[in-house]
Coordinates of C-alpha atoms and ligand atoms in Angstrom, one line a residue:
X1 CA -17.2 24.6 -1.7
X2 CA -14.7 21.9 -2.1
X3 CA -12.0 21.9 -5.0
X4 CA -11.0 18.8 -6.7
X5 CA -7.9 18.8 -9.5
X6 CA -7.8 16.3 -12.3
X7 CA -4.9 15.7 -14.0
X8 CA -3.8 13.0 -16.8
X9 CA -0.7 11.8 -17.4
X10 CA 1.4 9.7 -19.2
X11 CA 0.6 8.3 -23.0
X12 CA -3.7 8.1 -22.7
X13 CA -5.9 5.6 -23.4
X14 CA -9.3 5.0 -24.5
X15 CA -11.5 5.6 -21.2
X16 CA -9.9 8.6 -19.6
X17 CA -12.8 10.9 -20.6
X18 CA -15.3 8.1 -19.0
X19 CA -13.0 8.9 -15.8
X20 CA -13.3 12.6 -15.9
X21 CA -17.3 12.5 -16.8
X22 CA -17.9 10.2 -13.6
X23 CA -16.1 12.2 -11.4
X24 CA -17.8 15.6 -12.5
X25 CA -21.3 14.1 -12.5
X26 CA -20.8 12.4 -9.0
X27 CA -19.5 15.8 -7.7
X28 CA -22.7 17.6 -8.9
X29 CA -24.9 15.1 -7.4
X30 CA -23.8 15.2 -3.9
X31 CA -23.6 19.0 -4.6
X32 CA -20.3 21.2 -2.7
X33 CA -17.5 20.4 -5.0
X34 CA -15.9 21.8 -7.7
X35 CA -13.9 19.9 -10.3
X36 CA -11.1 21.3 -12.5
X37 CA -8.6 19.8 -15.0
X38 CA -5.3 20.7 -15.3
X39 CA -4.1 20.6 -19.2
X40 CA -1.1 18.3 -20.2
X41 CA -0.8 16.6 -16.4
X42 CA 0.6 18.9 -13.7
X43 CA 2.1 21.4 -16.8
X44 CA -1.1 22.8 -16.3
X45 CA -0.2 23.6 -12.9
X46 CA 3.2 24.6 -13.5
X47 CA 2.9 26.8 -16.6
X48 CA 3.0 30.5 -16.1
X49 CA -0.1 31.2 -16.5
X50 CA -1.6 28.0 -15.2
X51 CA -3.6 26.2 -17.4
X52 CA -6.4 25.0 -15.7
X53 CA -9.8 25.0 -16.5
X54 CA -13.0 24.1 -14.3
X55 CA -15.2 20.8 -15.7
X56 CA -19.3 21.5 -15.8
X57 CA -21.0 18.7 -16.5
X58 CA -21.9 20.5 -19.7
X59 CA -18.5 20.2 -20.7
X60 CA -18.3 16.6 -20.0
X61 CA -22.0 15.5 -21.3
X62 CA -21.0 12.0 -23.6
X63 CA -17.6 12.7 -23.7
X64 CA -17.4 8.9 -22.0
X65 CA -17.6 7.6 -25.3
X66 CA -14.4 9.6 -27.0
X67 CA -11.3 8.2 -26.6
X68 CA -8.2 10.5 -25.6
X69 CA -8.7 13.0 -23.1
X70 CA -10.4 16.4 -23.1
X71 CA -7.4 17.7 -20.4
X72 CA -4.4 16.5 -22.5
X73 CA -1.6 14.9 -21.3
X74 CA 2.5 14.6 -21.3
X75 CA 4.8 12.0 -20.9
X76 CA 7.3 14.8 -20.7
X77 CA 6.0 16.5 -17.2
X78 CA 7.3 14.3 -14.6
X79 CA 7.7 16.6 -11.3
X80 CA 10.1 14.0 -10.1
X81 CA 12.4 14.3 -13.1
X82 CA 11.5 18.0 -14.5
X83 CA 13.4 19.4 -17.7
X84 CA 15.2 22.5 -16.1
X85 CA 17.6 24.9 -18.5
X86 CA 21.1 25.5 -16.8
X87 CA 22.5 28.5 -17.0
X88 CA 24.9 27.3 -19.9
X89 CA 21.8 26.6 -21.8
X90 CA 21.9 22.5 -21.1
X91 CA 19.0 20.9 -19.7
X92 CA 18.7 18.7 -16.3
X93 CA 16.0 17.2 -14.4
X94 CA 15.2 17.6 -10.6
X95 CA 12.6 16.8 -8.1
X96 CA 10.0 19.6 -8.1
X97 CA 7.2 17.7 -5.6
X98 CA 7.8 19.5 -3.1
X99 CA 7.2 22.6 -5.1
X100 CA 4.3 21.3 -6.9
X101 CA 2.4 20.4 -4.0
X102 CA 2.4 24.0 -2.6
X103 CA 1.2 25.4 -5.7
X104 CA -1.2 22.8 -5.7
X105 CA -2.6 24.2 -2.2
X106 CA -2.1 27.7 -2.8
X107 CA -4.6 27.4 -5.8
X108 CA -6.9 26.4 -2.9
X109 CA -7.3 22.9 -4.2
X110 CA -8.8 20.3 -1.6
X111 CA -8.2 16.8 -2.8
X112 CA -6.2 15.5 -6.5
X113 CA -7.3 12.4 -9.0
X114 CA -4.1 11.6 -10.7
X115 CA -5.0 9.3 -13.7
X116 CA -1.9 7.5 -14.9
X117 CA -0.2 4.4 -15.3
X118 CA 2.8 3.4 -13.1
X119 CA 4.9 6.4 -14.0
X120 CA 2.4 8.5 -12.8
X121 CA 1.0 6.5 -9.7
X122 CA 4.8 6.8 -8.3
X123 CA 4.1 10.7 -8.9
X124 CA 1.0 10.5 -6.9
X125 CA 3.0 8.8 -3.7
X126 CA 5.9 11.0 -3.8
X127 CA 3.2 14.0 -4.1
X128 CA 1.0 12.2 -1.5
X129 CA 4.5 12.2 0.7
X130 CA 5.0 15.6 0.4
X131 CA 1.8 16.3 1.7
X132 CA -1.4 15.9 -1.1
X133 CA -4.6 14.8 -0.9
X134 CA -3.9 12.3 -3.7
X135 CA -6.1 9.4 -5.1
X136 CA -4.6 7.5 -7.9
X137 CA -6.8 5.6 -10.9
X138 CA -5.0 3.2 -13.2
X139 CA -4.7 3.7 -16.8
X140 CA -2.8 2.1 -19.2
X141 CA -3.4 0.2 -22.4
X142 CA -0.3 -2.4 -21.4
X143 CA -2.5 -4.0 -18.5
X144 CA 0.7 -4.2 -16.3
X145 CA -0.2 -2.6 -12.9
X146 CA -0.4 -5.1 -10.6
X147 CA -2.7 -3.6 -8.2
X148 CA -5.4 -4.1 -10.5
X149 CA -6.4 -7.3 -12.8
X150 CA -7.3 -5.1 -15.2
X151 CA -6.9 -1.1 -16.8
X152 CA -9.2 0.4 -18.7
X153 CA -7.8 1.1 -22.2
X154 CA -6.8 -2.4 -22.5
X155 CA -9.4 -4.3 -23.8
X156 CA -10.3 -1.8 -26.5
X157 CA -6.5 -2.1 -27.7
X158 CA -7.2 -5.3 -27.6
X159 CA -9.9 -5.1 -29.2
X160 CA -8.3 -2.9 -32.3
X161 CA -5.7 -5.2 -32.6
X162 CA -7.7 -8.2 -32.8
X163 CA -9.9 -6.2 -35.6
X164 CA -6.6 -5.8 -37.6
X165 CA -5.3 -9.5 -37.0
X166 CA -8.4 -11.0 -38.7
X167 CA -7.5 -8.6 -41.8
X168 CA -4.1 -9.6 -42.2
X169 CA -5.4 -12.9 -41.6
X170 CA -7.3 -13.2 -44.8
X171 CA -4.4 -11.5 -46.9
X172 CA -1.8 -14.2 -45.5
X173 CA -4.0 -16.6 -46.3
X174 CA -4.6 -15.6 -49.9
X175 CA -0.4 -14.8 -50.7
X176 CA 0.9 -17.9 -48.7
X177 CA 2.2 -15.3 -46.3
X178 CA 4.1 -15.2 -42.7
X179 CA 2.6 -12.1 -41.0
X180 CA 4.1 -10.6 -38.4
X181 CA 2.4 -8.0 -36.5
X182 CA 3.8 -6.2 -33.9
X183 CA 1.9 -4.7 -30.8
X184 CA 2.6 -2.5 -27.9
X185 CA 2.3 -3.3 -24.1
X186 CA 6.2 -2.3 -23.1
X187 CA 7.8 -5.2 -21.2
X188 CA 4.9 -7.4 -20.9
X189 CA 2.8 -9.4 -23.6
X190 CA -0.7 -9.0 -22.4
X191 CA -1.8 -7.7 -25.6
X192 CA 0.0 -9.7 -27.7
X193 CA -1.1 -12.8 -26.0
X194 CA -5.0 -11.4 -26.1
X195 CA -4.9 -10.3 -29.6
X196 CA -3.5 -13.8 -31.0
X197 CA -5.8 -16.1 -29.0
X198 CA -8.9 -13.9 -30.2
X199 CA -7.7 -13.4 -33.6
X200 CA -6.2 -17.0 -34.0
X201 CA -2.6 -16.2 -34.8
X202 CA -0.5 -19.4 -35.0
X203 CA 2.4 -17.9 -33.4
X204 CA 2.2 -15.3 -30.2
X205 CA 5.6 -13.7 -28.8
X206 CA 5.9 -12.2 -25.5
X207 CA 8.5 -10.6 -23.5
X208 CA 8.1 -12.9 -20.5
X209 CA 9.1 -15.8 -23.1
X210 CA 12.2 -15.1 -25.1
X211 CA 11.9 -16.9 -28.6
X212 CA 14.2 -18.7 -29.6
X213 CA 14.2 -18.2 -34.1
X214 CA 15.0 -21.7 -34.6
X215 CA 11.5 -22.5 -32.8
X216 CA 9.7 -19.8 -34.7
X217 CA 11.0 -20.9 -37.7
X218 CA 10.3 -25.1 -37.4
X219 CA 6.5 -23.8 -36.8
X220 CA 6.6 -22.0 -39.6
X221 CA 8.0 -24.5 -42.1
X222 CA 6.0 -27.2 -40.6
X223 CA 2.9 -25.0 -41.1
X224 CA 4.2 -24.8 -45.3
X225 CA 5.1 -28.3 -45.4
X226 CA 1.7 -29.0 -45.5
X227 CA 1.0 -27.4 -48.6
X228 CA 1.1 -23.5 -49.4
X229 CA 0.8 -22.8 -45.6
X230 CA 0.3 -19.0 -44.3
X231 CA 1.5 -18.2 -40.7
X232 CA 0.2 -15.4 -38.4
X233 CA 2.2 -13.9 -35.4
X234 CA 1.6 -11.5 -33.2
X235 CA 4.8 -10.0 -31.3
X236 CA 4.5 -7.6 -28.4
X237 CA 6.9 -4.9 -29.0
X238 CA 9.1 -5.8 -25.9
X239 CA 10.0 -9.2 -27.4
X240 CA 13.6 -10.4 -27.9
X241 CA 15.4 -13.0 -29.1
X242 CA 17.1 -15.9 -26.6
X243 CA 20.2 -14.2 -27.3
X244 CA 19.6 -10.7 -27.7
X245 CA 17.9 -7.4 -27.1
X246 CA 14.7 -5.7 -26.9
X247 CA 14.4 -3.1 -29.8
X248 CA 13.8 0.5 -29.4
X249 CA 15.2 3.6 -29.1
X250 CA 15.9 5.8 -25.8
X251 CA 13.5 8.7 -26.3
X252 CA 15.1 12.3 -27.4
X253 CA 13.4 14.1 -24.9
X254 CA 14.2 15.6 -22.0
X255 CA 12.2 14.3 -18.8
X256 CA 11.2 10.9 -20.7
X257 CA 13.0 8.4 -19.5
X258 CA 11.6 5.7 -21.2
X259 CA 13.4 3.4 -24.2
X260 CA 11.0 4.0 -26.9
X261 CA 10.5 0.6 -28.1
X262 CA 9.2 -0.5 -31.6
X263 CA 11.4 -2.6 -34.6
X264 CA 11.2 -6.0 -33.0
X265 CA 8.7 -7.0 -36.0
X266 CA 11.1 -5.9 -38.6
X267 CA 13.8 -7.7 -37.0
X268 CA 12.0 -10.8 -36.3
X269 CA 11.5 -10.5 -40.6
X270 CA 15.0 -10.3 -41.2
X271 CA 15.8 -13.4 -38.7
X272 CA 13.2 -15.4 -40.6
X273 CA 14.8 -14.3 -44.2
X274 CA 18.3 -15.5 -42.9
X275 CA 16.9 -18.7 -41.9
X276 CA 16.5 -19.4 -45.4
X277 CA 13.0 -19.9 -45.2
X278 CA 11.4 -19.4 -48.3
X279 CA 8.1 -17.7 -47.1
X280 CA 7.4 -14.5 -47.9
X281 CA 7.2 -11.8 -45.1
X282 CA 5.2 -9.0 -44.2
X283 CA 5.5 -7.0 -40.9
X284 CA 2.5 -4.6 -39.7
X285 CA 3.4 -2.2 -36.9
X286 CA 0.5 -1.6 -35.5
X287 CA 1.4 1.4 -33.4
X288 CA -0.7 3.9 -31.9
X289 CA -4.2 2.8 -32.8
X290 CA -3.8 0.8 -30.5
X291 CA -4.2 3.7 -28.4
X292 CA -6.6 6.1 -30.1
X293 CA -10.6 5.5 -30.9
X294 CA -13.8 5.1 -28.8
X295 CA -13.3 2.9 -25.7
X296 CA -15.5 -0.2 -25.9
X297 CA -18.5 -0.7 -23.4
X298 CA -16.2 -2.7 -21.4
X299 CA -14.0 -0.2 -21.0
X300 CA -16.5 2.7 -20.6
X301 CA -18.1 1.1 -17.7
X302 CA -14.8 -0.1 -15.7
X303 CA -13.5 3.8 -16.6
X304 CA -16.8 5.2 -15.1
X305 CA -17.3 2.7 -12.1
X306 CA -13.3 4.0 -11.2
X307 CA -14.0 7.7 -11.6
X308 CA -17.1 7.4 -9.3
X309 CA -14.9 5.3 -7.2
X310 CA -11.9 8.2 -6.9
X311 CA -14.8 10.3 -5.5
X312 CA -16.2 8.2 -3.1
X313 CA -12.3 8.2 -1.7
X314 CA -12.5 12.1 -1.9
X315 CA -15.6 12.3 0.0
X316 CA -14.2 10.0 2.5
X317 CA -11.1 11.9 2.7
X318 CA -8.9 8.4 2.5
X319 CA -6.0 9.6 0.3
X320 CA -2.9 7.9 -0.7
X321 CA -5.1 5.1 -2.4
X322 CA -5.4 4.1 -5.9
X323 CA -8.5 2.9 -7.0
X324 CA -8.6 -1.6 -8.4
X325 CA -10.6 -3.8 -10.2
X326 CA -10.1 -7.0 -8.4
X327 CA -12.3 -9.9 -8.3
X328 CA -14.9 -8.4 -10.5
X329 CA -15.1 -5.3 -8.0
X330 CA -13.8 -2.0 -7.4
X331 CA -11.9 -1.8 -4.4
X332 CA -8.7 0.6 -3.3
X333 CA -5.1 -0.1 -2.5
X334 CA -2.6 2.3 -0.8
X335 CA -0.4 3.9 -3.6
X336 CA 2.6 2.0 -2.1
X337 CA 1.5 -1.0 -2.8
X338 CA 0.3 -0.4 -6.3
X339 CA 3.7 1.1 -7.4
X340 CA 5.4 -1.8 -5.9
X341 CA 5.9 -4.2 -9.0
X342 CA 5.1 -4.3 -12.2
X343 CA 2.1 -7.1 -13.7
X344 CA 3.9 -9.5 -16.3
X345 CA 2.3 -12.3 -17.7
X346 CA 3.5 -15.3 -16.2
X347 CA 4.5 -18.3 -18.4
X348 CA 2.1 -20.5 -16.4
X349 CA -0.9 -18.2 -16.7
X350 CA -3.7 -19.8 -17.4
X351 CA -3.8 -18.3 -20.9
X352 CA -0.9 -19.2 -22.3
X353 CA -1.4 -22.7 -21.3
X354 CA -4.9 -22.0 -23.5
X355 CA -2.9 -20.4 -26.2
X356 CA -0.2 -23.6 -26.0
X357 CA -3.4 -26.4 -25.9
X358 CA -4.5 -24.9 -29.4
X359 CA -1.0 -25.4 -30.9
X360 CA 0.1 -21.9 -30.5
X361 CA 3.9 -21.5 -30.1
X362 CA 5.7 -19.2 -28.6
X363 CA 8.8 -19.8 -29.9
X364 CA 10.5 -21.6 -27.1
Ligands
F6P1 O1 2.4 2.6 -22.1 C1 1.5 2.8 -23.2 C2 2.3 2.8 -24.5 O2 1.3 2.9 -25.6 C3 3.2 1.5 -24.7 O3 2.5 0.4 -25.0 C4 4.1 2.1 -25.7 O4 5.4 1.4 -25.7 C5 4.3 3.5 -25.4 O5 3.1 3.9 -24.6 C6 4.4 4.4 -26.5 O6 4.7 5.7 -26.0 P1 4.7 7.0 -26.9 O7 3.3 7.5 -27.0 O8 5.5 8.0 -26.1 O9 5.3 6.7 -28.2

């Protein structure tokens, strides 16, 4: 009997449990493998007493369509960057791969599905380096792996934050408001850019294309110089200013690296009030919603077709690989390749020149 260790990692995203499901039902078909998770990531692992626990395909009957996952997950569990106490009671990282992966084999585990987004995909080549039988599938709500045209997780955030644009949209209407909504997706505006075509926002800020306030606030007086106008923006939550910074935070705990970010829309308000524009402003942050629910079908099937996909790479024994949608198939890359840049939207995408067609500005 064959073992196979799942683990997720990083912040989740509507579809993981579609990935687990898949993977344990494909295991009991073919028959000789055992699947377990390991809770929070690779804590699981590393936690005294381990916290793993086997996946029957009792336990994973129509869990496909629950969002979150049923083995947890951590952005705080990096093995490349572990929290480790000093002596003098301050805390450090360090690289514990090497360590990891033993443990890994000692528990008698034949082949790994790390199911992560880019943070975790460069933990599944460094473990795949140290010696793991490692296959990688891409999650991530913010659509930026390049690898891959697209991540589960993504359209159903999309999805949500297209539900709550056309709310707002009927409330700015009514007031004579400027809304500004704020959305996540970290440095690059695939959600923002999605949301505000679908929902019809009038105004769509991106990372990739710093605004520039006097732009954003011309469209906006143009739109109420026709009247009692209303205004709808969308901002990803990586936006900034021509001549400033992303907003956010750099996050309190140890192991997490990343700049929490968040506040852009709240700023954006405040650069709109100094203007001396004489709308009134509202800001939405639409946070982690974006995140949470039941996947849509979309997302279910592209979750299950790469969990089915992770096995058939098990089966084959070709590690190292991450599993892609590309082309409107599922396909495989080496892990190298898929942690080699990150997928922004490029200001001659094909959907910004859509968005621009239809008189939406991006405030440059
Ligand atoms: O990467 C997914 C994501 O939801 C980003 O869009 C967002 O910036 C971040 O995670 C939020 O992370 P946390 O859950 O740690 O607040």
């Amino acid at each position: 009997m064959k073992k196979i260790l799942l683990a997720t990692g990083g912040g989740d995203c509507p579809g993981l449990n579609a990935v687990i499901r898949a993977i344990v039902k494909s295991a009991k078909k073919i028959g000789g493998f055992e699947v377990y998770g390991s809770i929070e990531a690779f804590n699981g692992v590393l936690s005294k007493p381990t916290q793993i626990v086997k996946l029957t395909p009792k336990m994973v009957a129509g869990i496909h369509v629950r969002g979150g996952t049923i083995i947890k997950t951590t952005n705080k569990g990096n093995p490349l960057a572990y929290p480790t106490q000093l002596p003098d009671g301050t805390w450090t990282t360090r690289d514990i791969s090497a360590d990891l992966t033993k443990k890994i084999q000692d528990l008698g585990f034949d082949a790994v599905v790390n199911i992560g987004g880019d943070g975790s995909q460069k933990i599944s080549q460094a473990l795949f380096e140290a010696g793991l039988n490692i296959i990688g599938v891409p999650k991530t709500i913010d659509n930026d792996l390049s690898a891959t045209d697209l991540t589960f997780g993504f359209s159903t955030a999309v999805q949500t934050a297209t539900d709550s644009l056309d709310k707002l949209v009927t409330t700015a209407e009514s007031h004579h408001r400027v809304m500004v909504m704020e959305v996540m997706g970290r440095d690059a505006g695939w959600i923002s850019l999605h949301t505000a075509l679908a929902g019809g926002a009038e105004i769509c800020l991106i990372p990739e294309i710093p605004y520039d306030i006097k732009k954003v606030v011309q469209k906006i007086n143009k739109r109420y110089g026709k009247g009692r106008g209303f205004v709808n923006i969308v901002i990803a939550e990586g936006a900034k200013p021509t001549q400033g910074e992303v907003v956010g935070q750099k996050s309190r705990d140890i192991g997490d690296e990343h700049v929490k970010l968040g506040g852009i829309a709240n700023y954006l308000k405040q650069q709109i009030e100094n203007s001396g524009c004489p709308a009134q402003v509202r800001t939405t942050v639409l946070g982690h919603v974006q995140r949470g629910g039941t996947p849509i079908a979309f997302d279910r099937i592209l979750a299950t077709a790469m969990g089915v996909k992770a096995f058939e790479l098990i089966v084959a024994e070709d590690f190292g690989k991450m599993v892609t949608y590309k082309n409107n198939g599922i396909s495989s890359v080496k892990l190298t390749e898929a942690i080699k840049k990150t997928k922004f939207l490029s200001p001659e995408h094909y959907l910004v020149r859509t968005a621009r067609s239809l008189g939406i500005s991006f405030g440059d």
